[in-house]
CSV table of C-alpha atoms and ligand atoms in Angstrom, one decimal:
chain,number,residue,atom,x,y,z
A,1,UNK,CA,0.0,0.0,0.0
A,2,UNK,CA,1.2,3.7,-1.0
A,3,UNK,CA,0.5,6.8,0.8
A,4,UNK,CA,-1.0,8.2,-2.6
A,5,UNK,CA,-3.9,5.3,-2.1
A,6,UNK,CA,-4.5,6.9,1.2
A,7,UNK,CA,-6.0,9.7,2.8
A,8,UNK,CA,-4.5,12.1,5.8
A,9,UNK,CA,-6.8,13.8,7.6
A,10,UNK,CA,-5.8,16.7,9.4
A,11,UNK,CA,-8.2,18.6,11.4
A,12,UNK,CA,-8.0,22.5,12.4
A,13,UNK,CA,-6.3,23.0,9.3
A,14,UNK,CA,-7.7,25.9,7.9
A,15,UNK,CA,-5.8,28.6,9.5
A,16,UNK,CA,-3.6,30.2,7.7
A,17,UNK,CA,-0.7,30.6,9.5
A,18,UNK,CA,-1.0,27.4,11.4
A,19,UNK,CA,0.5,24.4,12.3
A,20,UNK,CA,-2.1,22.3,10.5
A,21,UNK,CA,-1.9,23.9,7.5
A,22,UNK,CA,2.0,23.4,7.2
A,23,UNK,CA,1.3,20.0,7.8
A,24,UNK,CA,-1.3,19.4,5.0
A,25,UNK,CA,1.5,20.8,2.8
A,26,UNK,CA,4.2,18.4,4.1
A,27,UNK,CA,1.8,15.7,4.0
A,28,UNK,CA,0.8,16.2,0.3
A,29,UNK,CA,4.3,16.7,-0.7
A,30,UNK,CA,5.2,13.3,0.4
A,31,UNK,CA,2.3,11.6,-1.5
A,32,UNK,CA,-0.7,11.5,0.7
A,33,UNK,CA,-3.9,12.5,-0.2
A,34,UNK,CA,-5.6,15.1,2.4
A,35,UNK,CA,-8.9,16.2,3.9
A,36,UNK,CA,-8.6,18.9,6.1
A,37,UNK,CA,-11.5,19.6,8.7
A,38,UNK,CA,-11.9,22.9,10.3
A,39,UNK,CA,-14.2,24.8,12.2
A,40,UNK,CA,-13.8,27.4,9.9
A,41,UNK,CA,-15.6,26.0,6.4
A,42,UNK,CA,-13.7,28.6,4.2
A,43,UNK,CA,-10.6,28.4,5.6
A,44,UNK,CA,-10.9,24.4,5.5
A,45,UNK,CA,-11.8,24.9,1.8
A,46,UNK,CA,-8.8,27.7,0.9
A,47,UNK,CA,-6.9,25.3,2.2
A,48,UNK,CA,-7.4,22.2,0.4
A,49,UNK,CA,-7.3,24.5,-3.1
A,50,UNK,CA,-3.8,25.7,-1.4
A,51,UNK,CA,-2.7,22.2,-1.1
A,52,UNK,CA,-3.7,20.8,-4.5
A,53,UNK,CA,-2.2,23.7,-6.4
A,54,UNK,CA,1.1,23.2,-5.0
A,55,UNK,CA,1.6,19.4,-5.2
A,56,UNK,CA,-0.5,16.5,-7.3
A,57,UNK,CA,-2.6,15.1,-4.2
A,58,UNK,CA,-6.4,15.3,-4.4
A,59,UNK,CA,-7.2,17.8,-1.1
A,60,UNK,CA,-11.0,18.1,0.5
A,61,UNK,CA,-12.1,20.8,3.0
A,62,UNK,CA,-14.6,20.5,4.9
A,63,UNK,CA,-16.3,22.5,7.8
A,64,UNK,CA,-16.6,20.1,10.7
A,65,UNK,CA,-16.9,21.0,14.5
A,66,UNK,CA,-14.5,18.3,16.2
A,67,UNK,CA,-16.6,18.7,19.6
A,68,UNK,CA,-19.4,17.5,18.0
A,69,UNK,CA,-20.2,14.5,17.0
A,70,UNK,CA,-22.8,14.9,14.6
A,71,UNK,CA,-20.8,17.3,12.5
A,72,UNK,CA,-17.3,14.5,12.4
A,73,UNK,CA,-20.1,12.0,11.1
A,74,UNK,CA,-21.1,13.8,8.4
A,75,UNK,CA,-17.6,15.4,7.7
A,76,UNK,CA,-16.3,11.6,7.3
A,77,UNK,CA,-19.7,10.9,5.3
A,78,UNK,CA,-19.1,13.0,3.1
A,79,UNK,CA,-15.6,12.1,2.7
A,80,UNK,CA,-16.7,8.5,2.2
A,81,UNK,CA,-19.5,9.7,0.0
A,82,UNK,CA,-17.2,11.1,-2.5
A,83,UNK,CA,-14.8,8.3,-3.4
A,84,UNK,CA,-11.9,9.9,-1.2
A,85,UNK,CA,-9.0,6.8,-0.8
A,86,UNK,CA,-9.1,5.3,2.9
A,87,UNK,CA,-7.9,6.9,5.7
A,88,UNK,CA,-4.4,6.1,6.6
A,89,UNK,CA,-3.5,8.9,8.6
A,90,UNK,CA,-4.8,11.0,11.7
A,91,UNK,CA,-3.5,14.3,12.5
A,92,UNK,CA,-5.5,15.4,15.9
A,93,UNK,CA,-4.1,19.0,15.3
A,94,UNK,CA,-7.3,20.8,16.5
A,95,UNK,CA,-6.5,22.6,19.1
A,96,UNK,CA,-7.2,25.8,21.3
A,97,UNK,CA,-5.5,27.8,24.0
A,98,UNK,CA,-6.4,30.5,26.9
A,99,UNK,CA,-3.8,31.5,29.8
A,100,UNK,CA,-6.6,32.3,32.2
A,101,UNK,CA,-5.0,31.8,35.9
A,102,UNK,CA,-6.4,28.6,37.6
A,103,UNK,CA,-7.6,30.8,40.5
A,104,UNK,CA,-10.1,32.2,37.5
A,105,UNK,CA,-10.7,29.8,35.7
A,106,UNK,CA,-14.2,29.1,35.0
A,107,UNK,CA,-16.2,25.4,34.6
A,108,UNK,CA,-16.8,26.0,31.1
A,109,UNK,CA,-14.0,27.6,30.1
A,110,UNK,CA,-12.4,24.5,31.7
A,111,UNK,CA,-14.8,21.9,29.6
A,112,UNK,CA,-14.3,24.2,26.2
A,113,UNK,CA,-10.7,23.6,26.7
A,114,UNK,CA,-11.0,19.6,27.1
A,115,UNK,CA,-13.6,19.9,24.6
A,116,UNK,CA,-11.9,20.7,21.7
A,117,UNK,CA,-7.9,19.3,22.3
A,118,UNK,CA,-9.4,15.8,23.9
A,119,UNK,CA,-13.1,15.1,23.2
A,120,UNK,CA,-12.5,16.4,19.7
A,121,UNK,CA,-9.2,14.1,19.6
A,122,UNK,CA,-11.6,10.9,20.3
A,123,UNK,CA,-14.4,12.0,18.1
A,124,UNK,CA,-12.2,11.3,15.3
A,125,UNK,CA,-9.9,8.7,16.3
A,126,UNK,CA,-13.1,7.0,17.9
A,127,UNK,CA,-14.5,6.1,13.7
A,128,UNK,CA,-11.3,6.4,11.8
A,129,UNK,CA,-9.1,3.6,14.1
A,130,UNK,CA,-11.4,0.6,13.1
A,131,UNK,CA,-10.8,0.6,10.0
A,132,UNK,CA,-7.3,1.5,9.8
A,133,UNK,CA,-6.7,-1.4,12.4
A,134,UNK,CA,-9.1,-3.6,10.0
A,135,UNK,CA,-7.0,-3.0,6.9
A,136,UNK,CA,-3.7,-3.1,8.8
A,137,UNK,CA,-2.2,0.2,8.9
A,138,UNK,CA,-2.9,3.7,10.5
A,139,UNK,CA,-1.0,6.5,11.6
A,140,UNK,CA,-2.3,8.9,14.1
A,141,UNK,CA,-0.7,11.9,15.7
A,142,UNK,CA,-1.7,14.0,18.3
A,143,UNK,CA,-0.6,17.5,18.3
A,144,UNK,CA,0.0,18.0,22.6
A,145,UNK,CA,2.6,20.8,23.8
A,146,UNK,CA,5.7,21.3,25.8
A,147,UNK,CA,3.1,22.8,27.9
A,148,UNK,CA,1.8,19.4,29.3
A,149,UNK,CA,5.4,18.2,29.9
A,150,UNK,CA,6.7,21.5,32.2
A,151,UNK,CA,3.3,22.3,33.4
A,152,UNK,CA,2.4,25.5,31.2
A,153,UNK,CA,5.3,28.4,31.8
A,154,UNK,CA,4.6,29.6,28.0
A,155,UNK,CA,1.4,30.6,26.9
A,156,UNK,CA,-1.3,28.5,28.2
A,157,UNK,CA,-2.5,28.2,31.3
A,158,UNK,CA,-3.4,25.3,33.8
A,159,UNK,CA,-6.7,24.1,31.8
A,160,UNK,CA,-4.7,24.0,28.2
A,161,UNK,CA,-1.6,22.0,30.3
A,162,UNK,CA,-3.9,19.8,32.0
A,163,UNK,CA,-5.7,18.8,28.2
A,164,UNK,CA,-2.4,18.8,26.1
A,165,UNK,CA,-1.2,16.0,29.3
A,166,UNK,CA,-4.5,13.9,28.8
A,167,UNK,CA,-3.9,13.5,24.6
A,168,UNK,CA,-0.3,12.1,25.8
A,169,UNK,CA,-2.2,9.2,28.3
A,170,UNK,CA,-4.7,8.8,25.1
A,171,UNK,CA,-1.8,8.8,22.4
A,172,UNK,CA,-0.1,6.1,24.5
A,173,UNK,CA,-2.4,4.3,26.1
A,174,UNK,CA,-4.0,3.9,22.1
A,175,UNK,CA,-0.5,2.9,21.0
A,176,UNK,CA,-0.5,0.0,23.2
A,177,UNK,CA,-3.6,-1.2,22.4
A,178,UNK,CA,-4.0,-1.2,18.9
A,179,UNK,CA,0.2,-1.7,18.2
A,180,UNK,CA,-0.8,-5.3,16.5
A,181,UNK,CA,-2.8,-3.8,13.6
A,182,UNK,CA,-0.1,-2.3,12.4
A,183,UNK,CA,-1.1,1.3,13.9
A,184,UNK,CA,1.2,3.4,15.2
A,185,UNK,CA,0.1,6.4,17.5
A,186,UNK,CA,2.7,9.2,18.6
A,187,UNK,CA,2.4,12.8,19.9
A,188,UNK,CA,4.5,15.5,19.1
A,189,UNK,CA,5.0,18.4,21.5
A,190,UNK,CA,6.0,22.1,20.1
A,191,UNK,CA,7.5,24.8,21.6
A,192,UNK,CA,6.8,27.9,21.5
A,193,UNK,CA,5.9,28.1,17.2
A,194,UNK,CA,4.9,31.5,15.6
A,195,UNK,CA,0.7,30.6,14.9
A,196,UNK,CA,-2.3,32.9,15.5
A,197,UNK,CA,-3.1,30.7,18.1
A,198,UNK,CA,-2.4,33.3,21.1
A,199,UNK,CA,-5.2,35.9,18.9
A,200,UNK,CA,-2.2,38.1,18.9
A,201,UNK,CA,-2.0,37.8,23.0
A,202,UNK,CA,1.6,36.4,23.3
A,203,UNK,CA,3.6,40.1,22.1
A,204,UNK,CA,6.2,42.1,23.6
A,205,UNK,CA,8.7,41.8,26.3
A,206,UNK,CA,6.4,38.4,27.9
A,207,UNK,CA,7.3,36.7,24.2
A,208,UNK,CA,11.0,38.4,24.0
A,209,UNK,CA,11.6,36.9,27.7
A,210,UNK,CA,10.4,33.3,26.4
A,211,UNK,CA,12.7,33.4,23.5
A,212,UNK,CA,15.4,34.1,25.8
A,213,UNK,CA,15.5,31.0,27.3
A,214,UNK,CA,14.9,28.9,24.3
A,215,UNK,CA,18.8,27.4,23.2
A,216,UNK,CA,18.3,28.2,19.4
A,217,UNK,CA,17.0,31.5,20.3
A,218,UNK,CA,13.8,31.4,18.1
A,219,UNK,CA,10.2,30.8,18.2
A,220,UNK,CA,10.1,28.0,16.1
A,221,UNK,CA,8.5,27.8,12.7
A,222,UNK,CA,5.2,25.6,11.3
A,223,UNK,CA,7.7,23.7,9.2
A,224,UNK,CA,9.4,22.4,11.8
A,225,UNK,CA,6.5,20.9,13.4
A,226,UNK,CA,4.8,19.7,9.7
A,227,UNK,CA,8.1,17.7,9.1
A,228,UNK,CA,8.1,15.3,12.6
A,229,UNK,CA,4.4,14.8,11.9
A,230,UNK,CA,5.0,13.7,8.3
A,231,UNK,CA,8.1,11.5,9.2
A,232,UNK,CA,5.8,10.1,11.7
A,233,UNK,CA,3.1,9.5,9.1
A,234,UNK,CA,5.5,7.6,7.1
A,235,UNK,CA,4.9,4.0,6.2
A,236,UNK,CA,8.8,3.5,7.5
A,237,UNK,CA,8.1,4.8,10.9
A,238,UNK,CA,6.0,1.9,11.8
A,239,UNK,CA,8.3,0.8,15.0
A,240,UNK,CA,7.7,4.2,16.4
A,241,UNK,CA,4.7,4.5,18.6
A,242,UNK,CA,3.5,5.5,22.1
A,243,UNK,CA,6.6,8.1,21.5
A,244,UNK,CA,5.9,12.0,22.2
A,245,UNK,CA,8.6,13.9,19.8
A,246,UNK,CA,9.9,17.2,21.2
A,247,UNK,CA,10.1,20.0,18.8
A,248,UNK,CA,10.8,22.7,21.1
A,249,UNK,CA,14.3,24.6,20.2
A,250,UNK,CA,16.0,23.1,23.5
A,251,UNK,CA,13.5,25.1,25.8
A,252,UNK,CA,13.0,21.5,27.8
A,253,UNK,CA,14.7,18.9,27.7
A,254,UNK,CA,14.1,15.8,29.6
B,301,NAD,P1,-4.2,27.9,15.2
B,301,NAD,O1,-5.1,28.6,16.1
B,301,NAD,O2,-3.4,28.6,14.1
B,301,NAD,O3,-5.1,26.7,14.4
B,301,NAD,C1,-6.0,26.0,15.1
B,301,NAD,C2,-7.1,25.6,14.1
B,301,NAD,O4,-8.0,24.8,14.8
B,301,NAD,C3,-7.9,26.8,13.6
B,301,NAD,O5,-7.9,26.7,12.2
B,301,NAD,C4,-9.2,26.6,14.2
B,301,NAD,O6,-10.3,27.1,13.3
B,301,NAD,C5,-9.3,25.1,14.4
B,301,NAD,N1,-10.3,24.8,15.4
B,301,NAD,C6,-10.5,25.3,16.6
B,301,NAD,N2,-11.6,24.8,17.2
B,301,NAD,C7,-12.0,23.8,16.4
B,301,NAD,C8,-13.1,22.9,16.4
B,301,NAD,N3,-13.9,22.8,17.5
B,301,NAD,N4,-13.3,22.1,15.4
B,301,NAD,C9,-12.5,22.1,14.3
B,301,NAD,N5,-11.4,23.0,14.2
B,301,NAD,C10,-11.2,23.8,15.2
B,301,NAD,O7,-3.3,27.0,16.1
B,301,NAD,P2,-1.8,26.4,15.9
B,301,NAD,O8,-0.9,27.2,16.6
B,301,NAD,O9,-1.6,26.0,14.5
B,301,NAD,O10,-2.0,25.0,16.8
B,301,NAD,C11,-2.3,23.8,16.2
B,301,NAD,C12,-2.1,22.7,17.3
B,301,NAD,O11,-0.8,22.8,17.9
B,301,NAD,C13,-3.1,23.0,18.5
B,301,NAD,O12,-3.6,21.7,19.0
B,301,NAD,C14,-2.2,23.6,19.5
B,301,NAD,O13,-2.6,23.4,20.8
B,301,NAD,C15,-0.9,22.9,19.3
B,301,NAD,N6,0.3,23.7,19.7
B,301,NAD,C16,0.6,24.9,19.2
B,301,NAD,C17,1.7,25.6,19.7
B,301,NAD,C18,2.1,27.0,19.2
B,301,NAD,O14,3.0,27.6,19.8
B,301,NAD,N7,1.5,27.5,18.2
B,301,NAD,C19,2.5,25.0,20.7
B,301,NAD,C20,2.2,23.7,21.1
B,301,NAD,C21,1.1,23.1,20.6
């Protein structure tokens, strides 16, 4: 089986400037097929036109809630509906942030936060596993964060940490379980990347002091992050699973 007989799907891939658009691009430049699901149905849609002008893979975007999961079922109907090749790849990159102090931190600010980064995560890994594990081959990878390894310090705050941690449990706990079928299931945890995600909040002397201590004395770029997923997505990297990949310029080390 060839990646270009498969299909990656990358969710929260829409924004521009993101990490999940870089790796739709990375992924489509080594041969896989993408759909890319996004809250955002434009952006979802700009996207996938992005990604088939600048490589030969077939691209679908789709507008799709990840919290919900009536709208995953009908984003992977559709999929399904239009002849798109299997899935062979998972890319939980959906993802979204707040720094709000614990000591504020309210019960549904708390719930949006898990709602999005894990429920989302199981909504889609929940329909698409079976029948990666059924035809023998899978790769999914969760997008966490340094931030659920040192317990926040960069941007997010106590509720993002707590989420990121949980998709490393899932990611490995998942790993173990379905190693057999010949699915692998890894995590790869960034650093401090230059996104949108922060809504412009993350400026100034707070992001110059951060870049001070990171060792290659950057923010790092989508690209960076794109490739580990991709090399994780390959068919060669099936003896790596249950593994969470650092991508974090040296700002923790274990
Ligand atoms: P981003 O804000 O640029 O992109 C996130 C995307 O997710 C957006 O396109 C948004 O529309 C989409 N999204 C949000 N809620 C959604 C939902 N309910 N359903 C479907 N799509 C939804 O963020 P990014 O910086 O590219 O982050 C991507 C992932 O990487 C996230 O999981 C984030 O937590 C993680 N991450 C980012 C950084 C960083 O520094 N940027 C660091 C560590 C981890």
């Amino acid at each position: 089986m060839s990646v270009s007989d498969l299909t990656a799907v990358v969710t929260g891939a829409g924004s521009t400037r993101g990490i999940g658009r870089a790796t739709a691009h990375a992924l489509a430049a080594a041969g896989w097929n993408v759909a890319i699901l996004d809250l955002d149905e434009a952006s979802a849609k700009d996207a996938a036109h992005d990604v088939s002008q600048r490589s030969d893979a077939q691209a679908w975007g789709l507008g799709c809630d990840v919290t919900d999961e009536a709208s995953v079922e009908a984003a992977l109907a559709v999929l399904a509906g239009t002849g798109t090749p299997p899935v062979g790849a998972l890319v939980n990159n959906a993802g979204i942030t707040s720094p709000t102090p614990f000591l504020e931190v309210s019960g549904a600010e708390w719930d949006r936060i898990f709602a999005v980064n894990v429920r989302g995560a199981y909504n889609l890994t929940r329909r698409v596993a079976p029948g990666m594990a059924e035809r023998g081959f899978g790769r999914i990878v969760f997008l966490s964060s340094v931030s659920a390894e040192r317990g926040g310090g960069v941007f997010g705050g106590v509720a993002y940490s707590a989420a990121k941690a949980a998709q490393l449990g899932f990611a490995k706990a998942l790993a173990r379980e379905i190693g057999a079928s010949g699915v692998t299931v890894n995590s790869v945890a960034p650093g401090l990347i230059d996104t949108d995600i922060t809504g412009g909040a993350l400026e100034g002397e707070r992001k110059d002091q951060l870049v001070a201590g990171i060792p290659v004395g950057r923010t790092g770029n989508v690209s960076d992050v794109a490739d580990l997923v991709t090399y994780l997505c390959r068919e060669e990297s099936g003896y790596i699973t249950g593994a969470t990949y650092d991508v974090n310029g040296g700002s923790h080390m274990h």
